[in-house]
PDB file of C-alpha atoms in Angstrom:
ATOM      1  CA  MET O   1     102.132 115.739 115.453  1.00 64.00           C
ATOM      2  CA  GLU O   2     103.059 111.762 113.994  1.00 75.00           C
ATOM      3  CA  PRO O   3     105.927 111.918 111.149  1.00 93.00           C
ATOM      4  CA  LEU O   4     104.867 111.427 107.905  1.00 96.00           C
ATOM      5  CA  SER O   5     106.808 108.278 107.923  1.00 96.00           C
ATOM      6  CA  ARG O   6     104.071 106.762 110.536  1.00 97.00           C
ATOM      7  CA  LYS O   7     101.141 108.125 108.453  1.00 97.00           C
ATOM      8  CA  LEU O   8     103.085 106.625 105.524  1.00 98.00           C
ATOM      9  CA  ILE O   9     102.665 103.177 107.061  1.00 98.00           C
ATOM     10  CA  ALA O  10      99.314 103.787 108.215  1.00 98.00           C
ATOM     11  CA  GLU O  11      97.762 104.677 105.211  1.00 98.00           C
ATOM     12  CA  LEU O  12     100.018 101.750 103.650  1.00 98.00           C
ATOM     13  CA  LEU O  13      98.422  98.846 105.638  1.00 98.00           C
ATOM     14  CA  GLY O  14      95.720 100.467 106.149  1.00 98.00           C
ATOM     15  CA  SER O  15      94.788 100.305 102.374  1.00 98.00           C
ATOM     16  CA  ALA O  16      96.293  96.891 101.520  1.00 98.00           C
ATOM     17  CA  MET O  17      93.538  95.942 104.875  1.00 98.00           C
ATOM     18  CA  LEU O  18      91.546  97.383 102.845  1.00 98.00           C
ATOM     19  CA  ALA O  19      91.534  96.145  99.170  1.00 98.00           C
ATOM     20  CA  ALA O  20      92.217  92.710 100.742  1.00 98.00           C
ATOM     21  CA  VAL O  21      88.414  92.747 102.806  1.00 98.00           C
ATOM     22  CA  VAL O  22      86.764  93.864  99.131  1.00 98.00           C
ATOM     23  CA  VAL O  23      88.070  91.164  96.956  1.00 98.00           C
ATOM     24  CA  GLY O  24      89.058  88.410  99.586  1.00 98.00           C
ATOM     25  CA  SER O  25      85.299  88.408 100.297  1.00 98.00           C
ATOM     26  CA  GLY O  26      84.350  88.701  96.976  1.00 97.00           C
ATOM     27  CA  ILE O  27      86.101  86.286  96.115  1.00 98.00           C
ATOM     28  CA  ALA O  28      84.690  83.719  99.106  1.00 98.00           C
ATOM     29  CA  ALA O  29      81.228  85.369  98.370  1.00 97.00           C
ATOM     30  CA  GLN O  30      81.390  83.784  94.094  1.00 96.00           C
ATOM     31  CA  ARG O  31      82.536  80.553  95.639  1.00 97.00           C
ATOM     32  CA  LEU O  32      80.123  79.843  98.313  1.00 96.00           C
ATOM     33  CA  SER O  33      77.141  81.014  96.876  1.00 97.00           C
ATOM     34  CA  PRO O  34      77.825  80.403  92.925  1.00 95.00           C
ATOM     35  CA  GLY O  35      75.033  81.344  89.962  1.00 91.00           C
ATOM     36  CA  ASP O  36      73.551  83.923  93.030  1.00 97.00           C
ATOM     37  CA  VAL O  37      74.937  87.097  92.862  1.00 96.00           C
ATOM     38  CA  GLY O  38      72.483  89.421  94.692  1.00 96.00           C
ATOM     39  CA  LEU O  39      73.631  86.925  97.896  1.00 97.00           C
ATOM     40  CA  GLN O  40      77.098  87.406  96.586  1.00 97.00           C
ATOM     41  CA  LEU O  41      76.742  91.143  96.707  1.00 97.00           C
ATOM     42  CA  LEU O  42      75.541  91.231 100.045  1.00 97.00           C
ATOM     43  CA  GLU O  43      78.152  89.017 101.369  1.00 97.00           C
ATOM     44  CA  ASN O  44      80.144  91.169 100.130  1.00 98.00           C
ATOM     45  CA  ALA O  45      78.898  94.684 101.123  1.00 98.00           C
ATOM     46  CA  ALA O  46      78.714  93.230 104.496  1.00 98.00           C
ATOM     47  CA  ALA O  47      82.022  92.602 104.956  1.00 98.00           C
ATOM     48  CA  THR O  48      83.612  95.019 103.459  1.00 98.00           C
ATOM     49  CA  ALA O  49      80.806  97.847 105.964  1.00 98.00           C
ATOM     50  CA  VAL O  50      82.373  95.508 108.805  1.00 98.00           C
ATOM     51  CA  GLY O  51      86.333  95.461 107.604  1.00 98.00           C
ATOM     52  CA  LEU O  52      86.242  99.103 106.981  1.00 98.00           C
ATOM     53  CA  TYR O  53      84.848  99.733 110.583  1.00 98.00           C
ATOM     54  CA  ALA O  54      87.268  98.450 112.064  1.00 98.00           C
ATOM     55  CA  ILE O  55      90.283  99.528 109.542  1.00 98.00           C
ATOM     56  CA  ILE O  56      89.433 103.330 110.847  1.00 98.00           C
ATOM     57  CA  LEU O  57      89.784 102.312 113.876  1.00 98.00           C
ATOM     58  CA  ILE O  58      92.602 100.448 113.655  1.00 98.00           C
ATOM     59  CA  PHE O  59      94.737 103.412 111.525  1.00 98.00           C
ATOM     60  CA  GLY O  60      92.871 106.443 112.206  1.00 97.00           C
ATOM     61  CA  PRO O  61      95.115 107.617 115.401  1.00 96.00           C
ATOM     62  CA  VAL O  62      98.055 107.385 112.921  1.00 97.00           C
ATOM     63  CA  SER O  63      96.997 108.790 109.705  1.00 97.00           C
ATOM     64  CA  GLY O  64      93.516 110.158 109.526  1.00 96.00           C
ATOM     65  CA  GLY O  65      91.870 106.573 107.983  1.00 97.00           C
ATOM     66  CA  HIS O  66      91.612 108.570 104.945  1.00 98.00           C
ATOM     67  CA  PHE O  67      93.033 105.320 102.429  1.00 98.00           C
ATOM     68  CA  ASN O  68      91.225 106.928  99.467  1.00 98.00           C
ATOM     69  CA  PRO O  69      92.634 109.906  97.528  1.00 98.00           C
ATOM     70  CA  VAL O  70      89.420 111.353  96.930  1.00 98.00           C
ATOM     71  CA  VAL O  71      89.651 112.644 100.650  1.00 98.00           C
ATOM     72  CA  SER O  72      93.228 113.201 100.433  1.00 98.00           C
ATOM     73  CA  LEU O  73      92.389 115.617  98.276  1.00 98.00           C
ATOM     74  CA  VAL O  74      89.337 116.893  99.815  1.00 98.00           C
ATOM     75  CA  ASP O  75      90.800 117.101 102.943  1.00 97.00           C
ATOM     76  CA  ALA O  76      93.848 119.610 101.726  1.00 97.00           C
ATOM     77  CA  ALA O  77      91.444 122.037  99.594  1.00 96.00           C
ATOM     78  CA  LEU O  78      89.947 122.296 103.262  1.00 95.00           C
ATOM     79  CA  GLY O  79      92.835 123.064 104.173  1.00 93.00           C
ATOM     80  CA  GLY O  80      92.794 120.204 107.291  1.00 94.00           C
ATOM     81  CA  LEU O  81      95.573 118.318 104.959  1.00 96.00           C
ATOM     82  CA  SER O  82      98.388 119.787 103.367  1.00 96.00           C
ATOM     83  CA  TRP O  83      99.454 119.090  99.837  1.00 97.00           C
ATOM     84  CA  LYS O  84     102.647 117.960 100.424  1.00 96.00           C
ATOM     85  CA  HIS O  85     101.589 115.538 102.305  1.00 97.00           C
ATOM     86  CA  ALA O  86      98.338 114.570 100.541  1.00 98.00           C
ATOM     87  CA  ALA O  87     100.218 114.216  97.141  1.00 98.00           C
ATOM     88  CA  ALA O  88     102.408 111.627  99.366  1.00 98.00           C
ATOM     89  CA  TYR O  89      99.259 110.312 101.389  1.00 98.00           C
ATOM     90  CA  VAL O  90      98.350 109.184  97.220  1.00 98.00           C
ATOM     91  CA  PRO O  91     100.821 106.266  95.356  1.00 98.00           C
ATOM     92  CA  VAL O  92     101.011 104.832  99.161  1.00 98.00           C
ATOM     93  CA  GLN O  93      97.196 104.561  99.029  1.00 98.00           C
ATOM     94  CA  VAL O  94      97.290 102.998  95.474  1.00 98.00           C
ATOM     95  CA  LEU O  95     100.402 101.136  96.316  1.00 98.00           C
ATOM     96  CA  GLY O  96      98.230  99.723  99.512  1.00 98.00           C
ATOM     97  CA  CYS O  97      95.279  98.957  97.285  1.00 98.00           C
ATOM     98  CA  VAL O  98      97.318  96.325  95.134  1.00 98.00           C
ATOM     99  CA  GLY O  99      98.832  94.795  97.799  1.00 98.00           C
ATOM    100  CA  GLY O 100      96.229  94.256  99.363  1.00 98.00           C
ATOM    101  CA  ALA O 101      94.268  92.979  96.313  1.00 98.00           C
ATOM    102  CA  VAL O 102      97.397  90.468  95.494  1.00 98.00           C
ATOM    103  CA  LEU O 103      97.347  88.877  98.909  1.00 98.00           C
ATOM    104  CA  ALA O 104      93.423  88.536  98.324  1.00 98.00           C
ATOM    105  CA  ASN O 105      94.791  86.564  95.087  1.00 98.00           C
ATOM    106  CA  ILE O 106      97.153  85.127  96.980  1.00 98.00           C
ATOM    107  CA  MET O 107      94.844  83.874 100.464  1.00 98.00           C
ATOM    108  CA  PHE O 108      92.083  82.247  98.035  1.00 98.00           C
ATOM    109  CA  ALA O 109      94.816  80.215  96.054  1.00 97.00           C
ATOM    110  CA  ALA O 110      94.012  82.376  92.794  1.00 96.00           C
ATOM    111  CA  PRO O 111      96.606  83.020  90.587  1.00 97.00           C
ATOM    112  CA  VAL O 112      98.999  85.805  92.107  1.00 98.00           C
ATOM    113  CA  VAL O 113      98.238  88.882  89.833  1.00 97.00           C
ATOM    114  CA  SER O 114      94.951  87.797  87.291  1.00 96.00           C
ATOM    115  CA  ILE O 115      94.187  91.844  85.228  1.00 97.00           C
ATOM    116  CA  SER O 116      90.216  91.765  85.288  1.00 97.00           C
ATOM    117  CA  THR O 117      88.160  91.270  82.631  1.00 96.00           C
ATOM    118  CA  THR O 118      84.714  93.316  84.128  1.00 95.00           C
ATOM    119  CA  GLU O 119      84.152  96.265  81.804  1.00 95.00           C
ATOM    120  CA  ARG O 120      81.749  99.107  83.798  1.00 94.00           C
ATOM    121  CA  ILE O 121      81.814 101.894  80.866  1.00 88.00           C
ATOM    122  CA  THR O 122      78.351 102.681  81.340  1.00 95.00           C
ATOM    123  CA  VAL O 123      76.997 106.690  81.861  1.00 97.00           C
ATOM    124  CA  PRO O 124      74.820 104.869  85.322  1.00 97.00           C
ATOM    125  CA  HIS O 125      78.058 103.589  86.322  1.00 97.00           C
ATOM    126  CA  GLY O 126      79.136 106.516  86.209  1.00 97.00           C
ATOM    127  CA  VAL O 127      77.449 108.858  87.413  1.00 98.00           C
ATOM    128  CA  ALA O 128      76.806 106.660  90.530  1.00 98.00           C
ATOM    129  CA  GLU O 129      80.079 107.061  90.955  1.00 98.00           C
ATOM    130  CA  VAL O 130      80.496 110.592  91.237  1.00 98.00           C
ATOM    131  CA  VAL O 131      76.721 110.213  93.586  1.00 98.00           C
ATOM    132  CA  ALA O 132      78.291 107.583  95.291  1.00 98.00           C
ATOM    133  CA  THR O 133      82.215 110.152  96.070  1.00 98.00           C
ATOM    134  CA  ALA O 134      79.761 112.757  96.733  1.00 98.00           C
ATOM    135  CA  GLY O 135      78.150 110.770  99.250  1.00 98.00           C
ATOM    136  CA  LEU O 136      81.341 109.488 101.339  1.00 98.00           C
ATOM    137  CA  VAL O 137      82.922 112.761 101.537  1.00 98.00           C
ATOM    138  CA  LEU O 138      79.849 114.538 102.469  1.00 98.00           C
ATOM    139  CA  VAL O 139      79.704 111.768 105.696  1.00 98.00           C
ATOM    140  CA  ILE O 140      83.178 112.439 106.406  1.00 98.00           C
ATOM    141  CA  PHE O 141      83.517 115.822 106.326  1.00 97.00           C
ATOM    142  CA  SER O 142      80.106 116.363 107.818  1.00 96.00           C
ATOM    143  CA  LEU O 143      81.344 114.749 111.146  1.00 97.00           C
ATOM    144  CA  ALA O 144      84.759 115.933 111.154  1.00 95.00           C
ATOM    145  CA  ARG O 145      82.689 120.084 110.912  1.00 94.00           C
ATOM    146  CA  THR O 146      81.004 118.855 113.554  1.00 94.00           C
ATOM    147  CA  GLY O 147      83.274 117.790 116.351  1.00 94.00           C
ATOM    148  CA  ARG O 148      81.550 113.853 115.495  1.00 95.00           C
ATOM    149  CA  LEU O 149      84.651 111.758 114.107  1.00 94.00           C
ATOM    150  CA  ASP O 150      84.273 109.834 117.201  1.00 95.00           C
ATOM    151  CA  ARG O 151      80.725 108.597 115.287  1.00 97.00           C
ATOM    152  CA  ALA O 152      83.223 108.584 111.766  1.00 97.00           C
ATOM    153  CA  PRO O 153      84.132 104.024 111.898  1.00 97.00           C
ATOM    154  CA  ALA O 154      80.566 103.018 112.415  1.00 98.00           C
ATOM    155  CA  ALA O 155      79.048 105.856 110.088  1.00 98.00           C
ATOM    156  CA  VAL O 156      82.158 105.308 106.928  1.00 98.00           C
ATOM    157  CA  GLY O 157      81.233 101.305 107.080  1.00 98.00           C
ATOM    158  CA  ALA O 158      77.518 102.384 106.883  1.00 98.00           C
ATOM    159  CA  TYR O 159      77.440 104.055 103.748  1.00 98.00           C
ATOM    160  CA  ILE O 160      79.520 102.436 101.980  1.00 98.00           C
ATOM    161  CA  GLY O 161      77.838  98.526 103.413  1.00 98.00           C
ATOM    162  CA  ALA O 162      74.669 100.322 101.783  1.00 98.00           C
ATOM    163  CA  ALA O 163      75.944 102.288  98.798  1.00 98.00           C
ATOM    164  CA  TYR O 164      76.939  98.531  97.496  1.00 98.00           C
ATOM    165  CA  TRP O 165      72.910  98.398  96.841  1.00 98.00           C
ATOM    166  CA  PHE O 166      71.728 102.180  95.762  1.00 98.00           C
ATOM    167  CA  THR O 167      74.264 102.645  93.324  1.00 98.00           C
ATOM    168  CA  SER O 168      74.314 100.703  89.973  1.00 97.00           C
ATOM    169  CA  SER O 169      78.159 100.507  89.781  1.00 97.00           C
ATOM    170  CA  THR O 170      78.529  99.190  93.575  1.00 96.00           C
ATOM    171  CA  SER O 171      80.161 102.054  95.260  1.00 97.00           C
ATOM    172  CA  PHE O 172      84.013 101.658  94.467  1.00 98.00           C
ATOM    173  CA  ALA O 173      84.284 105.607  95.745  1.00 98.00           C
ATOM    174  CA  ASN O 174      87.780 105.823  95.860  1.00 98.00           C
ATOM    175  CA  PRO O 175      91.115 105.728  92.703  1.00 98.00           C
ATOM    176  CA  ALA O 176      93.057 103.453  94.816  1.00 98.00           C
ATOM    177  CA  ILE O 177      90.584 100.422  94.982  1.00 98.00           C
ATOM    178  CA  THR O 178      89.666 100.768  91.771  1.00 98.00           C
ATOM    179  CA  VAL O 179      93.514 101.222  91.483  1.00 98.00           C
ATOM    180  CA  GLY O 180      93.433  97.090  93.073  1.00 98.00           C
ATOM    181  CA  ARG O 181      90.910  95.534  91.999  1.00 98.00           C
ATOM    182  CA  VAL O 182      91.716  95.808  88.090  1.00 98.00           C
ATOM    183  CA  PHE O 183      94.284  93.186  89.562  1.00 98.00           C
ATOM    184  CA  SER O 184      92.132  90.327  90.403  1.00 97.00           C
ATOM    185  CA  ASP O 185      90.177  88.857  87.759  1.00 97.00           C
ATOM    186  CA  THR O 186      87.192  88.133  90.382  1.00 94.00           C
ATOM    187  CA  PHE O 187      83.741  88.945  91.222  1.00 94.00           C
ATOM    188  CA  ALA O 188      84.976  92.660  92.538  1.00 95.00           C
ATOM    189  CA  GLY O 189      87.558  92.978  89.087  1.00 97.00           C
ATOM    190  CA  ILE O 190      87.156  95.623  87.276  1.00 97.00           C
ATOM    191  CA  ALA O 191      88.662  95.946  83.587  1.00 97.00           C
ATOM    192  CA  PRO O 192      91.480  98.073  83.130  1.00 97.00           C
ATOM    193  CA  ALA O 193      89.380 100.142  80.277  1.00 97.00           C
ATOM    194  CA  SER O 194      87.225 101.097  82.952  1.00 97.00           C
ATOM    195  CA  VAL O 195      88.895 102.473  85.238  1.00 98.00           C
ATOM    196  CA  VAL O 196      90.274 106.449  83.860  1.00 98.00           C
ATOM    197  CA  PRO O 197      86.556 107.440  83.609  1.00 97.00           C
ATOM    198  CA  PHE O 198      85.373 105.597  87.548  1.00 98.00           C
ATOM    199  CA  ILE O 199      88.398 107.256  88.316  1.00 98.00           C
ATOM    200  CA  ALA O 200      87.591 110.668  87.007  1.00 98.00           C
ATOM    201  CA  CYS O 201      84.080 110.829  88.188  1.00 98.00           C
ATOM    202  CA  GLN O 202      84.921 109.607  91.183  1.00 98.00           C
ATOM    203  CA  LEU O 203      86.916 113.177  91.121  1.00 98.00           C
ATOM    204  CA  LEU O 204      84.255 114.884  90.091  1.00 98.00           C
ATOM    205  CA  GLY O 205      81.766 113.657  93.202  1.00 98.00           C
ATOM    206  CA  GLY O 206      84.544 114.991  95.175  1.00 98.00           C
ATOM    207  CA  LEU O 207      84.753 118.203  93.251  1.00 98.00           C
ATOM    208  CA  ALA O 208      80.707 118.841  94.239  1.00 98.00           C
ATOM    209  CA  ALA O 209      81.419 117.022  97.601  1.00 98.00           C
ATOM    210  CA  ILE O 210      83.628 120.136  98.664  1.00 97.00           C
ATOM    211  CA  ALA O 211      80.488 122.418  96.966  1.00 97.00           C
ATOM    212  CA  ILE O 212      78.162 121.279  99.662  1.00 97.00           C
ATOM    213  CA  VAL O 213      80.149 120.795 102.987  1.00 96.00           C
ATOM    214  CA  ARG O 214      81.707 124.845 101.901  1.00 95.00           C
ATOM    215  CA  VAL O 215      77.658 125.315 101.694  1.00 96.00           C
ATOM    216  CA  LEU O 216      76.298 123.459 104.890  1.00 96.00           C
ATOM    217  CA  TYR O 217      79.387 123.781 106.958  1.00 94.00           C
ATOM    218  CA  PRO O 218      81.251 127.303 105.813  1.00 89.00           C
ATOM    219  CA  ALA O 219      83.354 127.288 109.467  1.00 72.00           C
ATOM    220  CA  ARG O 220      85.563 124.803 110.230  1.00 63.00           C
ATOM    221  CA  GLN O 221      83.844 123.787 114.177  1.00 58.00           C
ATOM    222  CA  ALA O 222      86.638 120.949 114.657  1.00 54.00           C
ATOM    223  CA  ASP O 223      89.923 119.665 114.158  1.00 50.00           C
ATOM    224  CA  PRO O 224      90.803 119.366 111.048  1.00 62.00           C
ATOM    225  CA  VAL O 225      90.228 115.322 109.661  1.00 69.00           C
ATOM    226  CA  SER O 226      93.805 114.694 109.155  1.00 62.00           C
ATOM    227  CA  SER O 227      94.804 114.996 112.775  1.00 47.00           C
ATOM    228  CA  PRO O 228      95.479 111.959 114.995  1.00 39.00           C
ATOM    229  CA  ALA O 229      93.485 114.250 117.373  1.00 35.00           C
ATOM    230  CA  SER O 230      90.572 114.404 115.788  1.00 34.00           C
ATOM    231  CA  GLY O 231      89.901 110.391 116.250  1.00 34.00           C
ATOM    232  CA  ALA O 232      89.584 107.992 113.115  1.00 29.00           C
ATOM    233  CA  ARG O 233      88.368 108.639 110.144  1.00 29.00           C
TER     234      ARG O 233
END
C-alpha cells in the first residue's frame, strides 16, 4: 500500500499535467487554427484524449489516477477508497488543476493568470455535464468491477475524446478541471459564474452513476479503483 503522501503527490502532479494538456492544447488550437472553431475543438479533444491516456499510465499505479473529485467521491461511496483519503484527494486535485492551467498560460506567453469570460450557463450544458460525468464514472467502475482496469487508460481517454463532441458542454466532467479552467481566458476557459452550476451537475452525474453501477455490477469482482495493485485508472 502506497503511503498517503505519495498518493497525494501523484494526484497533484497528474491533475496539473491534465490541466496543462487541456488548457495548453486549447491555446495552441486557438492560435494555429484561428477562425475555425470546429478544427480547434478537434485539436483540443485529440490532445486531451491521448494526453489523459499517458497521464493515467504514469500516475495510476501510485494513486489510482483519479485527478477528479467525482471519481474519488464515488470510489469512496462504493467502498474502494476511504473517506479520509477522498477528503485529502479533492483539494489536491483542485490545486493541481489550477497550477496546470497557470503553467499552460506561462508556456504560451499568455498572462500568468487571466480569468475566463466564457459563459457556459445553459440548461443543455447542465444536462450535458450530467451525462458526461455519469458516462465517465460508468466507464471507470464497470472496468474496475469486472477486472479490466488494465484497459482503463485507453478507455477513459477514448471516452473523454468522444465526449468533447457528443456533449454540448465539451465534457468537463470534473470539478477540479472546471475550477482550473477559470484561470485561463482562452479557448478552454470557463467563466467563474458557470463553475458552481457545472460542478453541481457533475456531482449529480456521479450520483446517477453510483445507482447504475450498483444495478449493473452489484458485487465487486476485482480490486478497488484506488488500489495501486488494480492498475491505472
